[in-house]
Amino acid sequence: MEWVKERDLLIAQTMAFVQSVNDKKLGARRLDAKRWAESRIEATPIDATKPIEATKPIEAIKIAEQPPANIPFNVPAPRPSVSGEVRAEMQNRVASFRAHQQRFHRERDEYCSATLAKMRVLVSDDSASAPLRE
């Protein structure tokens, strides 16, 4: 019957642990409630006998001045000045890019032509060798 005593002891320890955890949670809740009560702002009652302060009158609306008629609205922005070296480098890069694209275009056209030629040969061979089925 030794195991029964060990089981009862384990249950007692577990219950004590659960109770301590619950006490900690309850203490934290009480602390939170206390902090909330301390930080709560008390509402000030409105005194109905005190007159409401008068508001200031609105100043007259000022109309914005019209822009001078001699200034055009579609003035182009000034172009940024680019130094000669930077401009030359940009032109070289653009030329290199164009050459690269033209090479790809040529290679693509050559590949397409070669593929179509192979297909035409295969189609013509198949149609000549295969008899019609009835």
Short mmCIF file of N, CA and C in Angstrom, two decimals:
data_model
loop_
_atom_site.label_atom_id
_atom_site.label_comp_id
_atom_site.label_asym_id
_atom_site.label_seq_id
_atom_site.Cartn_x
_atom_site.Cartn_y
_atom_site.Cartn_z
N MET A 1 0.80 -1.19 0.00
CA MET A 1 0.00 0.00 0.00
C MET A 1 0.85 1.27 0.00
N GLU A 2 2.14 1.09 -0.21
CA GLU A 2 3.05 2.23 -0.24
C GLU A 2 2.72 3.16 -1.40
N TRP A 3 2.30 2.62 -2.54
CA TRP A 3 2.00 3.43 -3.72
C TRP A 3 0.83 4.35 -3.48
N VAL A 4 -0.11 3.96 -2.63
CA VAL A 4 -1.27 4.80 -2.34
C VAL A 4 -0.82 6.05 -1.60
N LYS A 5 0.12 5.90 -0.68
CA LYS A 5 0.64 7.05 0.06
C LYS A 5 1.40 7.99 -0.87
N GLU A 6 2.21 7.41 -1.79
CA GLU A 6 2.95 8.22 -2.74
C GLU A 6 2.00 8.98 -3.68
N ARG A 7 0.93 8.28 -4.10
CA ARG A 7 -0.06 8.93 -4.97
C ARG A 7 -0.73 10.09 -4.25
N ASP A 8 -1.15 9.86 -2.99
CA ASP A 8 -1.82 10.91 -2.21
C ASP A 8 -0.88 12.10 -1.99
N LEU A 9 0.40 11.79 -1.73
CA LEU A 9 1.39 12.85 -1.55
C LEU A 9 1.57 13.66 -2.84
N LEU A 10 1.62 12.96 -3.98
CA LEU A 10 1.75 13.64 -5.27
C LEU A 10 0.54 14.51 -5.56
N ILE A 11 -0.64 14.00 -5.26
CA ILE A 11 -1.87 14.79 -5.46
C ILE A 11 -1.85 16.03 -4.57
N ALA A 12 -1.41 15.88 -3.34
CA ALA A 12 -1.35 17.01 -2.42
C ALA A 12 -0.36 18.07 -2.92
N GLN A 13 0.79 17.61 -3.41
CA GLN A 13 1.78 18.55 -3.93
C GLN A 13 1.24 19.27 -5.17
N THR A 14 0.57 18.53 -6.03
CA THR A 14 0.01 19.13 -7.24
C THR A 14 -1.04 20.17 -6.88
N MET A 15 -1.91 19.86 -5.92
CA MET A 15 -2.94 20.80 -5.50
C MET A 15 -2.32 22.07 -4.90
N ALA A 16 -1.23 21.88 -4.13
CA ALA A 16 -0.55 23.04 -3.54
C ALA A 16 0.05 23.92 -4.64
N PHE A 17 0.63 23.26 -5.65
CA PHE A 17 1.21 24.02 -6.76
C PHE A 17 0.13 24.80 -7.51
N VAL A 18 -1.00 24.15 -7.80
CA VAL A 18 -2.10 24.81 -8.51
C VAL A 18 -2.62 25.98 -7.70
N GLN A 19 -2.72 25.80 -6.40
CA GLN A 19 -3.21 26.88 -5.54
C GLN A 19 -2.23 28.06 -5.55
N SER A 20 -0.93 27.79 -5.55
CA SER A 20 0.05 28.89 -5.56
C SER A 20 0.00 29.65 -6.88
N VAL A 21 -0.19 28.92 -7.99
CA VAL A 21 -0.30 29.59 -9.29
C VAL A 21 -1.55 30.45 -9.32
N ASN A 22 -2.67 29.94 -8.82
CA ASN A 22 -3.91 30.72 -8.79
C ASN A 22 -3.77 31.95 -7.90
N ASP A 23 -3.06 31.81 -6.79
CA ASP A 23 -2.85 32.96 -5.92
C ASP A 23 -2.03 34.03 -6.61
N LYS A 24 -1.02 33.60 -7.39
CA LYS A 24 -0.21 34.58 -8.12
C LYS A 24 -1.05 35.31 -9.16
N LYS A 25 -1.91 34.56 -9.87
CA LYS A 25 -2.78 35.19 -10.86
C LYS A 25 -3.75 36.16 -10.20
N LEU A 26 -4.32 35.75 -9.08
CA LEU A 26 -5.26 36.60 -8.38
C LEU A 26 -4.56 37.86 -7.87
N GLY A 27 -3.32 37.70 -7.36
CA GLY A 27 -2.55 38.84 -6.89
C GLY A 27 -2.24 39.79 -8.04
N ALA A 28 -1.92 39.26 -9.23
CA ALA A 28 -1.64 40.10 -10.39
C ALA A 28 -2.90 40.85 -10.81
N ARG A 29 -4.04 40.17 -10.75
CA ARG A 29 -5.30 40.83 -11.11
C ARG A 29 -5.62 41.95 -10.13
N ARG A 30 -5.40 41.67 -8.85
CA ARG A 30 -5.66 42.72 -7.85
C ARG A 30 -4.74 43.91 -8.08
N LEU A 31 -3.46 43.62 -8.40
CA LEU A 31 -2.50 44.69 -8.65
C LEU A 31 -2.91 45.50 -9.87
N ASP A 32 -3.34 44.81 -10.94
CA ASP A 32 -3.80 45.51 -12.15
C ASP A 32 -5.02 46.37 -11.84
N ALA A 33 -5.95 45.85 -11.06
CA ALA A 33 -7.15 46.61 -10.71
C ALA A 33 -6.78 47.83 -9.87
N LYS A 34 -5.83 47.66 -8.98
CA LYS A 34 -5.39 48.78 -8.14
C LYS A 34 -4.72 49.86 -8.98
N ARG A 35 -3.84 49.44 -9.92
CA ARG A 35 -3.18 50.40 -10.81
C ARG A 35 -4.20 51.13 -11.68
N TRP A 36 -5.19 50.38 -12.17
CA TRP A 36 -6.21 50.99 -13.02
C TRP A 36 -7.00 52.02 -12.23
N ALA A 37 -7.34 51.69 -10.99
CA ALA A 37 -8.11 52.63 -10.16
C ALA A 37 -7.29 53.88 -9.86
N GLU A 38 -5.99 53.72 -9.66
CA GLU A 38 -5.14 54.87 -9.37
C GLU A 38 -4.96 55.76 -10.60
N SER A 39 -4.88 55.13 -11.76
CA SER A 39 -4.62 55.92 -12.97
C SER A 39 -5.90 56.48 -13.58
N ARG A 40 -7.04 56.07 -13.10
CA ARG A 40 -8.32 56.54 -13.67
C ARG A 40 -8.49 58.02 -13.38
N ILE A 41 -8.89 58.74 -14.38
CA ILE A 41 -9.06 60.18 -14.23
C ILE A 41 -10.48 60.43 -13.75
N GLU A 42 -10.58 61.16 -12.71
CA GLU A 42 -11.90 61.48 -12.19
C GLU A 42 -12.55 62.53 -13.08
N ALA A 43 -13.81 62.32 -13.40
CA ALA A 43 -14.55 63.27 -14.23
C ALA A 43 -14.92 64.48 -13.37
N THR A 44 -14.68 65.64 -13.91
CA THR A 44 -15.03 66.85 -13.18
C THR A 44 -16.49 67.20 -13.48
N PRO A 45 -17.27 67.46 -12.48
CA PRO A 45 -18.68 67.78 -12.73
C PRO A 45 -18.80 69.14 -13.38
N ILE A 46 -19.82 69.29 -14.20
CA ILE A 46 -20.06 70.55 -14.89
C ILE A 46 -20.92 71.43 -13.99
N ASP A 47 -20.47 72.66 -13.81
CA ASP A 47 -21.22 73.61 -13.01
C ASP A 47 -22.21 74.33 -13.93
N ALA A 48 -23.49 74.05 -13.74
CA ALA A 48 -24.52 74.62 -14.62
C ALA A 48 -24.72 76.10 -14.37
N THR A 49 -24.27 76.59 -13.23
CA THR A 49 -24.47 78.01 -12.94
C THR A 49 -23.40 78.88 -13.58
N LYS A 50 -22.28 78.30 -13.94
CA LYS A 50 -21.19 79.06 -14.53
C LYS A 50 -21.48 79.29 -16.02
N PRO A 51 -21.38 80.53 -16.49
CA PRO A 51 -21.65 80.78 -17.91
C PRO A 51 -20.53 80.22 -18.79
N ILE A 52 -20.91 79.81 -19.98
CA ILE A 52 -19.95 79.29 -20.94
C ILE A 52 -19.18 80.46 -21.54
N GLU A 53 -17.86 80.27 -21.69
CA GLU A 53 -17.04 81.34 -22.23
C GLU A 53 -17.44 81.62 -23.67
N ALA A 54 -17.42 82.88 -24.00
CA ALA A 54 -17.77 83.28 -25.36
C ALA A 54 -16.63 82.94 -26.30
N THR A 55 -16.99 82.50 -27.48
CA THR A 55 -15.97 82.17 -28.45
C THR A 55 -15.56 83.42 -29.21
N LYS A 56 -14.37 83.38 -29.75
CA LYS A 56 -13.88 84.51 -30.50
C LYS A 56 -14.53 84.51 -31.87
N PRO A 57 -14.81 85.67 -32.42
CA PRO A 57 -15.42 85.70 -33.75
C PRO A 57 -14.40 85.29 -34.81
N ILE A 58 -14.90 84.73 -35.88
CA ILE A 58 -14.05 84.30 -36.97
C ILE A 58 -13.59 85.52 -37.75
N GLU A 59 -12.29 85.54 -38.02
CA GLU A 59 -11.76 86.67 -38.79
C GLU A 59 -12.25 86.57 -40.23
N ALA A 60 -12.24 87.68 -40.88
CA ALA A 60 -12.70 87.71 -42.27
C ALA A 60 -11.83 86.79 -43.12
N ILE A 61 -12.45 86.15 -44.06
CA ILE A 61 -11.74 85.24 -44.95
C ILE A 61 -10.92 86.07 -45.92
N LYS A 62 -9.64 85.74 -45.98
CA LYS A 62 -8.75 86.46 -46.88
C LYS A 62 -8.69 85.74 -48.21
N ILE A 63 -8.84 86.47 -49.27
CA ILE A 63 -8.78 85.90 -50.60
C ILE A 63 -7.32 85.91 -51.05
N ALA A 64 -6.87 84.78 -51.55
CA ALA A 64 -5.49 84.68 -52.01
C ALA A 64 -5.30 85.57 -53.23
N GLU A 65 -4.13 86.12 -53.33
CA GLU A 65 -3.83 86.99 -54.47
C GLU A 65 -3.69 86.17 -55.73
N GLN A 66 -4.14 86.71 -56.82
CA GLN A 66 -3.99 86.04 -58.11
C GLN A 66 -2.53 86.14 -58.56
N PRO A 67 -2.00 85.08 -59.19
CA PRO A 67 -0.63 85.15 -59.66
C PRO A 67 -0.55 86.14 -60.83
N PRO A 68 0.60 86.72 -61.01
CA PRO A 68 0.75 87.66 -62.12
C PRO A 68 0.44 86.98 -63.46
N ALA A 69 -0.16 87.74 -64.36
CA ALA A 69 -0.58 87.18 -65.64
C ALA A 69 0.59 86.91 -66.57
N ASN A 70 1.74 87.51 -66.34
CA ASN A 70 2.85 87.34 -67.27
C ASN A 70 3.68 86.08 -67.01
N ILE A 71 3.36 85.27 -65.99
CA ILE A 71 4.10 84.05 -65.72
C ILE A 71 3.34 82.88 -66.34
N PRO A 72 3.95 82.19 -67.31
CA PRO A 72 3.27 81.04 -67.91
C PRO A 72 3.32 79.83 -66.96
N PHE A 73 2.27 78.99 -67.03
CA PHE A 73 2.20 77.84 -66.13
C PHE A 73 2.90 76.61 -66.70
N ASN A 74 3.11 76.56 -67.98
CA ASN A 74 3.72 75.38 -68.58
C ASN A 74 5.19 75.60 -68.90
N VAL A 75 5.93 76.09 -67.93
CA VAL A 75 7.36 76.32 -68.12
C VAL A 75 8.07 74.99 -67.95
N PRO A 76 8.87 74.56 -68.95
CA PRO A 76 9.58 73.29 -68.80
C PRO A 76 10.67 73.41 -67.75
N ALA A 77 10.88 72.31 -67.05
CA ALA A 77 11.91 72.28 -66.03
C ALA A 77 13.28 72.34 -66.70
N PRO A 78 14.23 72.99 -66.08
CA PRO A 78 15.55 73.06 -66.69
C PRO A 78 16.20 71.68 -66.72
N ARG A 79 16.89 71.39 -67.82
CA ARG A 79 17.55 70.10 -67.95
C ARG A 79 18.80 70.07 -67.09
N PRO A 80 19.02 68.97 -66.40
CA PRO A 80 20.23 68.90 -65.58
C PRO A 80 21.46 68.82 -66.47
N SER A 81 22.48 69.45 -66.02
CA SER A 81 23.71 69.43 -66.80
C SER A 81 24.48 68.14 -66.49
N VAL A 82 24.93 67.49 -67.54
CA VAL A 82 25.65 66.23 -67.39
C VAL A 82 27.06 66.46 -67.93
N SER A 83 28.03 66.02 -67.17
CA SER A 83 29.41 66.23 -67.62
C SER A 83 29.69 65.37 -68.84
N GLY A 84 30.72 65.72 -69.57
CA GLY A 84 31.07 65.04 -70.82
C GLY A 84 31.40 63.57 -70.62
N GLU A 85 32.12 63.25 -69.54
CA GLU A 85 32.52 61.86 -69.29
C GLU A 85 31.30 60.99 -68.99
N VAL A 86 30.40 61.50 -68.18
CA VAL A 86 29.21 60.74 -67.82
C VAL A 86 28.33 60.56 -69.04
N ARG A 87 28.21 61.60 -69.83
CA ARG A 87 27.40 61.52 -71.05
C ARG A 87 27.98 60.49 -72.02
N ALA A 88 29.29 60.50 -72.17
CA ALA A 88 29.94 59.55 -73.08
C ALA A 88 29.74 58.12 -72.57
N GLU A 89 29.85 57.91 -71.26
CA GLU A 89 29.65 56.58 -70.70
C GLU A 89 28.21 56.11 -70.93
N MET A 90 27.25 57.02 -70.73
CA MET A 90 25.84 56.67 -70.97
C MET A 90 25.62 56.30 -72.43
N GLN A 91 26.19 57.08 -73.33
CA GLN A 91 26.03 56.78 -74.76
C GLN A 91 26.65 55.43 -75.11
N ASN A 92 27.81 55.13 -74.54
CA ASN A 92 28.45 53.84 -74.80
C ASN A 92 27.59 52.68 -74.29
N ARG A 93 27.02 52.86 -73.11
CA ARG A 93 26.17 51.80 -72.55
C ARG A 93 24.92 51.59 -73.39
N VAL A 94 24.32 52.68 -73.85
CA VAL A 94 23.12 52.57 -74.69
C VAL A 94 23.47 51.88 -76.00
N ALA A 95 24.60 52.24 -76.60
CA ALA A 95 25.02 51.62 -77.85
C ALA A 95 25.29 50.13 -77.64
N SER A 96 25.94 49.77 -76.53
CA SER A 96 26.21 48.37 -76.23
C SER A 96 24.91 47.60 -76.03
N PHE A 97 23.96 48.21 -75.35
CA PHE A 97 22.67 47.56 -75.13
C PHE A 97 21.94 47.33 -76.45
N ARG A 98 21.94 48.33 -77.32
CA ARG A 98 21.28 48.18 -78.62
C ARG A 98 21.93 47.07 -79.43
N ALA A 99 23.25 47.01 -79.44
CA ALA A 99 23.96 45.97 -80.19
C ALA A 99 23.62 44.59 -79.63
N HIS A 100 23.54 44.50 -78.32
CA HIS A 100 23.19 43.25 -77.67
C HIS A 100 21.78 42.81 -78.07
N GLN A 101 20.83 43.75 -78.04
CA GLN A 101 19.46 43.43 -78.42
C GLN A 101 19.36 43.03 -79.89
N GLN A 102 20.10 43.71 -80.76
CA GLN A 102 20.07 43.36 -82.17
C GLN A 102 20.64 41.96 -82.40
N ARG A 103 21.68 41.60 -81.66
CA ARG A 103 22.26 40.26 -81.78
C ARG A 103 21.24 39.21 -81.34
N PHE A 104 20.55 39.45 -80.22
CA PHE A 104 19.51 38.52 -79.77
C PHE A 104 18.40 38.40 -80.80
N HIS A 105 18.02 39.51 -81.39
CA HIS A 105 16.96 39.50 -82.40
C HIS A 105 17.40 38.66 -83.62
N ARG A 106 18.63 38.86 -84.07
CA ARG A 106 19.16 38.08 -85.20
C ARG A 106 19.19 36.59 -84.87
N GLU A 107 19.70 36.25 -83.68
CA GLU A 107 19.79 34.84 -83.29
C GLU A 107 18.41 34.22 -83.18
N ARG A 108 17.44 34.97 -82.67
CA ARG A 108 16.09 34.45 -82.56
C ARG A 108 15.49 34.20 -83.94
N ASP A 109 15.70 35.14 -84.86
CA ASP A 109 15.19 34.96 -86.22
C ASP A 109 15.84 33.75 -86.90
N GLU A 110 17.16 33.60 -86.73
CA GLU A 110 17.86 32.46 -87.33
C GLU A 110 17.35 31.14 -86.75
N TYR A 111 17.13 31.09 -85.45
CA TYR A 111 16.63 29.88 -84.81
C TYR A 111 15.23 29.55 -85.31
N CYS A 112 14.40 30.57 -85.42
CA CYS A 112 13.03 30.37 -85.91
C CYS A 112 13.05 29.85 -87.35
N SER A 113 13.87 30.44 -88.18
CA SER A 113 13.96 30.01 -89.57
C SER A 113 14.45 28.58 -89.67
N ALA A 114 15.48 28.24 -88.88
CA ALA A 114 16.02 26.88 -88.91
C ALA A 114 14.99 25.88 -88.42
N THR A 115 14.25 26.21 -87.38
CA THR A 115 13.23 25.31 -86.85
C THR A 115 12.11 25.10 -87.85
N LEU A 116 11.67 26.18 -88.50
CA LEU A 116 10.61 26.06 -89.51
C LEU A 116 11.08 25.22 -90.70
N ALA A 117 12.33 25.39 -91.09
CA ALA A 117 12.87 24.60 -92.21
C ALA A 117 12.88 23.12 -91.85
N LYS A 118 13.30 22.77 -90.65
CA LYS A 118 13.31 21.38 -90.21
C LYS A 118 11.89 20.82 -90.19
N MET A 119 10.93 21.62 -89.72
CA MET A 119 9.55 21.15 -89.67
C MET A 119 9.00 20.93 -91.07
N ARG A 120 9.33 21.83 -91.98
CA ARG A 120 8.85 21.66 -93.36
C ARG A 120 9.39 20.38 -93.97
N VAL A 121 10.68 20.08 -93.72
CA VAL A 121 11.27 18.86 -94.23
C VAL A 121 10.57 17.65 -93.64
N LEU A 122 10.34 17.67 -92.33
CA LEU A 122 9.69 16.54 -91.68
C LEU A 122 8.25 16.36 -92.16
N VAL A 123 7.53 17.45 -92.33
CA VAL A 123 6.14 17.37 -92.77
C VAL A 123 6.08 16.87 -94.21
N SER A 124 6.98 17.36 -95.04
CA SER A 124 6.97 16.91 -96.45
C SER A 124 7.36 15.45 -96.55
N ASP A 125 8.31 14.97 -95.73
CA ASP A 125 8.71 13.56 -95.74
C ASP A 125 7.56 12.68 -95.25
N ASP A 126 6.89 13.08 -94.18
CA ASP A 126 5.79 12.29 -93.62
C ASP A 126 4.62 12.21 -94.58
N SER A 127 4.31 13.29 -95.23
CA SER A 127 3.16 13.29 -96.15
C SER A 127 3.44 12.48 -97.41
N ALA A 128 4.70 12.43 -97.84
CA ALA A 128 5.05 11.66 -99.04
C ALA A 128 5.11 10.18 -98.74
N SER A 129 5.58 9.78 -97.56
CA SER A 129 5.77 8.38 -97.25
C SER A 129 4.53 7.72 -96.68
N ALA A 130 3.69 8.47 -96.00
CA ALA A 130 2.52 7.87 -95.36
C ALA A 130 1.35 7.82 -96.34
N PRO A 131 0.83 6.61 -96.59
CA PRO A 131 -0.34 6.53 -97.48
C PRO A 131 -1.59 7.01 -96.78
N LEU A 132 -2.55 7.44 -97.53
CA LEU A 132 -3.81 7.91 -96.98
C LEU A 132 -4.61 6.72 -96.48
N ARG A 133 -5.22 6.88 -95.35
CA ARG A 133 -6.05 5.81 -94.79
C ARG A 133 -7.50 6.06 -95.19
N GLU A 134 -8.19 4.97 -95.42
CA GLU A 134 -9.60 5.10 -95.80
C GLU A 134 -10.48 4.67 -94.68
#
